[in-house]
Amino acid sequence: MDNDMDIRIHIERPEGSPKAGPVSVGWFLIDDKSSIVMFPPERVSFRDTNRSHAKSAARCPGVIQLESRYFMIRSPYDLHIGFERDAKGQAVLVNRDGAASAVRSNKLGQILHLVNEREWRYPDRPTVQLSLPYCFVCEETCYITQLDSFAHYRKDPLPGTIFGGRFPIHAWVRPLMWAFEWHDTGKDLIVKRGDPLFYCQFEADGPDRAIQLVAVERTPEIETWLKMMTGVSGLVNQTFSLFRAAEAARPENLLVPRR
């Protein structure tokens, strides 16, 4: 008896099918306050590279495909932060620029947070969170992955690493943040306005489909949906268990283009 088996899978998307074209991902800011300082997400693309040679990496389809699937968020702030312990041994952040800082001290405390020491992954690596207003949504199954800006060179490397993350933006919406794990606390954390903070990658049905990022309105329906999910991480241990309920409450139309 011949036990050999040949299995082939062929996926065909009919022309005109909603899943035959690009994946539309909407983005908006959770708050309009000071939104003028925020950079819009931008596709990772290196347009000033050498393309004169046919074998140049800048003309390689694989390189182009990879870069086109990442979107970059830039830092809206100038930050120069040190880590110290006070007289009681408590971990504290220090604004090294002092009175010369571009961000006032009272404002800095609203956007930059030192995570409670008991919640650090390692006892000698503080975790810092920079609050940001960027939200992403999609009307079909789509996951966002947040990761370091690995393709951008830093003359002065950061003294640690960033936290990545992945969750479904068709079922869950929340503002992203930049989470930093401080490995070398003897070195200051310096970030300039306009520096790449992180990349976003989007995965939907079909790895062959392009991603189309669209600025959308923060409609009353979206704001109501957002309120359902706000603060729940402090109420339950596993927010992933709430995805199904959140998806069921999702507004019918998420992608209303910004006027």
Coordinates of C-alpha atoms in Angstrom, one line a residue:
M1 CA 0.0 0.0 0.0
D2 CA 1.4 3.4 -1.0
N3 CA 1.4 5.7 2.0
D4 CA 2.8 8.7 0.2
M5 CA 0.5 11.7 0.3
D6 CA 0.7 15.0 -1.6
I7 CA -1.2 17.9 -0.1
R8 CA -1.5 21.2 -1.9
I9 CA -3.2 24.4 -0.7
H10 CA -4.3 27.0 -3.1
I11 CA -5.9 30.3 -1.9
E12 CA -7.7 32.4 -4.4
R13 CA -9.1 35.8 -3.8
P14 CA -11.7 36.8 -6.4
E15 CA -11.3 40.2 -8.0
G16 CA -13.5 42.7 -6.1
S17 CA -13.4 40.7 -2.9
P18 CA -12.8 43.0 0.2
K19 CA -9.8 40.9 1.0
A20 CA -8.3 41.1 -2.5
G21 CA -6.8 44.5 -2.1
P22 CA -4.7 46.4 0.5
V23 CA -5.5 46.2 4.2
S24 CA -6.9 49.5 5.4
V25 CA -5.6 50.4 8.9
G26 CA -6.9 53.6 10.5
W27 CA -5.0 55.7 12.9
F28 CA -6.0 58.6 15.2
L29 CA -4.9 60.5 18.3
I30 CA -6.7 59.8 21.5
D31 CA -6.5 63.4 22.5
D32 CA -6.2 66.6 20.5
K33 CA -4.4 68.4 23.3
S34 CA -0.9 69.4 22.0
S35 CA -1.5 67.2 19.0
I36 CA 0.4 69.7 16.8
V37 CA 3.7 68.4 18.1
M38 CA 2.9 64.8 17.1
F39 CA 4.5 63.4 13.9
P40 CA 2.1 61.4 11.8
P41 CA 3.1 57.7 11.3
E42 CA 5.3 57.3 8.3
R43 CA 6.2 54.3 6.2
V44 CA 9.8 53.2 6.7
S45 CA 11.5 54.1 3.4
F46 CA 15.0 55.2 2.6
R47 CA 14.6 57.3 -0.5
D48 CA 18.1 58.8 -0.6
T49 CA 19.9 55.5 -1.1
N50 CA 22.0 54.5 -4.1
R51 CA 19.8 52.9 -6.8
S52 CA 22.2 53.3 -9.7
H53 CA 23.4 49.7 -9.7
A54 CA 21.0 47.0 -10.7
K55 CA 22.2 44.8 -7.8
S56 CA 22.1 47.6 -5.2
A57 CA 20.3 46.6 -1.9
A58 CA 18.1 49.6 -2.4
R59 CA 16.6 47.9 -5.5
C60 CA 16.3 44.5 -4.0
P61 CA 12.5 43.4 -3.9
G62 CA 13.0 41.6 -0.6
V63 CA 14.4 44.7 1.1
I64 CA 11.8 47.0 -0.4
Q65 CA 9.0 44.6 0.6
L66 CA 10.3 44.4 4.2
E67 CA 10.8 48.2 4.6
S68 CA 7.3 49.0 3.1
R69 CA 5.6 46.9 5.8
Y70 CA 6.9 48.9 8.7
F71 CA 5.6 52.2 9.9
M72 CA 7.6 54.5 12.1
I73 CA 6.6 56.7 15.1
R74 CA 9.0 59.6 15.8
S75 CA 9.6 61.1 19.2
P76 CA 7.6 64.3 19.7
Y77 CA 9.9 65.4 22.6
D78 CA 13.4 66.2 23.6
L79 CA 14.3 64.1 26.6
H80 CA 17.5 63.9 28.7
I81 CA 16.8 61.8 31.7
G82 CA 19.0 60.3 34.4
F83 CA 18.2 57.5 36.9
E84 CA 19.1 57.9 40.6
R85 CA 18.0 56.8 44.1
D86 CA 17.1 59.4 46.7
A87 CA 18.2 59.5 50.3
K88 CA 15.6 56.8 51.2
G89 CA 16.8 54.5 48.4
Q90 CA 13.7 55.2 46.2
A91 CA 14.2 55.0 42.4
V92 CA 13.7 58.4 40.8
L93 CA 14.0 60.0 37.4
V94 CA 16.1 63.2 37.0
N95 CA 15.6 65.8 34.3
R96 CA 19.2 66.5 33.4
D97 CA 18.4 69.6 31.4
G98 CA 16.7 71.3 34.4
A99 CA 15.5 74.8 33.6
A100 CA 16.9 74.4 30.1
S101 CA 14.6 71.5 29.3
A102 CA 12.3 71.8 26.3
V103 CA 9.6 70.0 28.4
R104 CA 8.6 71.7 31.6
S105 CA 9.0 69.5 34.7
N106 CA 5.3 69.5 35.5
K107 CA 4.6 68.4 31.9
L108 CA 7.4 65.8 32.0
G109 CA 5.7 64.1 34.9
Q110 CA 2.5 63.7 32.9
I111 CA 4.1 62.0 29.9
L112 CA 7.1 60.0 31.4
H113 CA 6.6 57.5 34.2
L114 CA 8.9 55.3 36.1
V115 CA 7.1 51.9 36.6
N116 CA 6.8 50.8 40.2
E117 CA 10.0 48.9 41.2
R118 CA 8.0 45.8 42.1
E119 CA 6.8 45.5 38.5
W120 CA 10.3 45.6 36.9
R121 CA 11.2 42.4 35.0
Y122 CA 14.7 42.5 36.5
P123 CA 15.6 44.1 39.9
D124 CA 18.5 46.1 38.3
R125 CA 16.7 47.2 35.2
P126 CA 14.2 50.1 35.7
T127 CA 11.2 50.3 33.3
V128 CA 10.2 53.7 32.0
Q129 CA 7.0 54.4 30.0
L130 CA 6.5 57.4 27.7
S131 CA 2.8 58.0 27.1
L132 CA 1.8 58.6 23.5
P133 CA -1.7 59.3 21.9
Y134 CA -1.4 57.0 18.8
C135 CA -4.3 54.5 18.3
F136 CA -4.7 52.1 15.4
V137 CA -7.9 50.3 14.3
C138 CA -9.0 47.9 11.6
E139 CA -12.4 46.5 10.4
E140 CA -11.0 43.1 9.5
T141 CA -8.8 40.7 11.4
C142 CA -5.5 42.5 11.9
Y143 CA -2.7 42.5 14.5
I144 CA -0.2 45.2 15.3
T145 CA 3.3 44.4 16.4
Q146 CA 5.3 47.2 18.1
L147 CA 9.1 46.8 17.9
D148 CA 12.3 48.7 18.0
S149 CA 13.4 50.9 15.2
F150 CA 16.1 48.5 14.1
A151 CA 16.8 49.9 10.7
H152 CA 17.7 53.4 12.0
Y153 CA 21.3 54.0 13.2
R154 CA 21.9 55.8 16.5
K155 CA 25.2 57.5 16.9
D156 CA 24.7 57.3 20.7
P157 CA 22.9 54.0 21.4
L158 CA 20.2 53.9 24.1
P159 CA 21.3 52.5 27.4
G160 CA 18.7 49.7 27.2
T161 CA 16.0 48.1 25.1
I162 CA 12.4 48.8 24.3
F163 CA 9.4 46.5 25.1
G164 CA 7.6 45.3 22.1
G165 CA 4.1 44.0 22.0
R166 CA 1.4 42.5 19.8
F167 CA -2.4 42.7 20.0
P168 CA -5.5 42.7 17.6
I169 CA -6.5 46.1 16.5
H170 CA -9.8 44.8 15.1
A171 CA -10.9 43.8 18.6
W172 CA -8.9 46.1 20.9
V173 CA -7.9 49.7 20.8
R174 CA -5.6 51.6 23.1
P175 CA -3.0 54.3 22.9
L176 CA 0.5 53.0 22.3
M177 CA 3.3 53.9 24.7
W178 CA 7.1 53.7 24.4
A179 CA 8.3 51.3 27.2
F180 CA 12.0 51.3 27.9
E181 CA 14.0 48.8 30.0
W182 CA 17.1 50.6 31.4
H183 CA 20.0 48.2 31.4
D184 CA 22.9 50.6 32.1
T185 CA 21.6 53.1 34.6
G186 CA 25.0 54.8 34.7
K187 CA 24.2 56.3 31.3
D188 CA 21.5 58.9 30.7
L189 CA 18.5 58.3 28.5
I190 CA 18.7 60.8 25.7
V191 CA 16.0 61.1 23.0
K192 CA 15.8 64.0 20.5
R193 CA 12.6 65.2 19.0
G194 CA 12.2 63.5 15.6
D195 CA 14.2 60.4 16.6
P196 CA 12.6 57.1 15.6
L197 CA 10.9 55.7 18.7
F198 CA 9.6 52.4 17.3
Y199 CA 8.1 50.7 14.3
C200 CA 4.6 49.2 13.8
Q201 CA 4.0 46.1 11.7
F202 CA 0.5 45.0 10.7
E203 CA -0.5 41.4 9.9
A204 CA -3.9 40.6 8.3
D205 CA -5.4 37.8 6.2
G206 CA -2.8 37.2 3.5
P207 CA 0.9 38.0 3.8
D208 CA 0.9 39.2 0.2
R209 CA -1.5 42.1 0.8
A210 CA -0.1 45.6 1.2
I211 CA -0.9 47.9 4.2
Q212 CA -2.7 51.2 3.6
L213 CA -2.5 53.6 6.6
V214 CA -5.4 56.1 6.7
A215 CA -5.9 59.0 9.1
V216 CA -9.5 58.5 10.5
E217 CA -11.9 60.5 12.7
R218 CA -12.2 59.9 16.4
T219 CA -15.9 59.5 16.1
P220 CA -18.3 59.5 19.0
E221 CA -18.8 55.7 18.4
I222 CA -15.1 55.1 18.6
E223 CA -14.8 57.2 21.8
T224 CA -17.6 55.2 23.4
W225 CA -15.8 52.0 22.4
L226 CA -12.6 53.3 23.8
K227 CA -14.2 54.1 27.2
M228 CA -15.2 50.4 27.5
M229 CA -11.5 49.4 27.4
T230 CA -10.0 52.2 29.3
G231 CA -8.3 51.2 32.6
V232 CA -9.2 47.6 32.5
S233 CA -5.6 46.4 32.8
G234 CA -5.8 47.6 36.4
L235 CA -8.9 45.5 37.0
V236 CA -8.1 42.1 35.5
N237 CA -4.8 40.2 35.0
Q238 CA -5.4 39.1 31.4
T239 CA -6.9 41.7 29.1
F240 CA -6.6 39.2 26.2
S241 CA -9.6 37.4 27.7
L242 CA -11.7 40.4 27.0
F243 CA -11.0 40.6 23.3
R244 CA -14.1 38.7 22.2
A245 CA -16.4 40.9 24.2
A246 CA -14.7 44.1 23.0
E247 CA -14.9 42.9 19.4
A248 CA -18.6 42.3 19.8
A249 CA -19.1 45.9 20.9
R250 CA -17.0 47.3 18.0
P251 CA -18.7 50.1 16.0
E252 CA -19.8 49.1 12.5
N253 CA -17.7 51.8 10.8
L254 CA -14.2 52.5 12.2
L255 CA -12.6 54.0 9.1
V256 CA -14.2 57.4 8.7
P257 CA -11.5 59.4 6.8
R258 CA -10.3 62.5 8.6
R259 CA -11.8 65.7 7.2

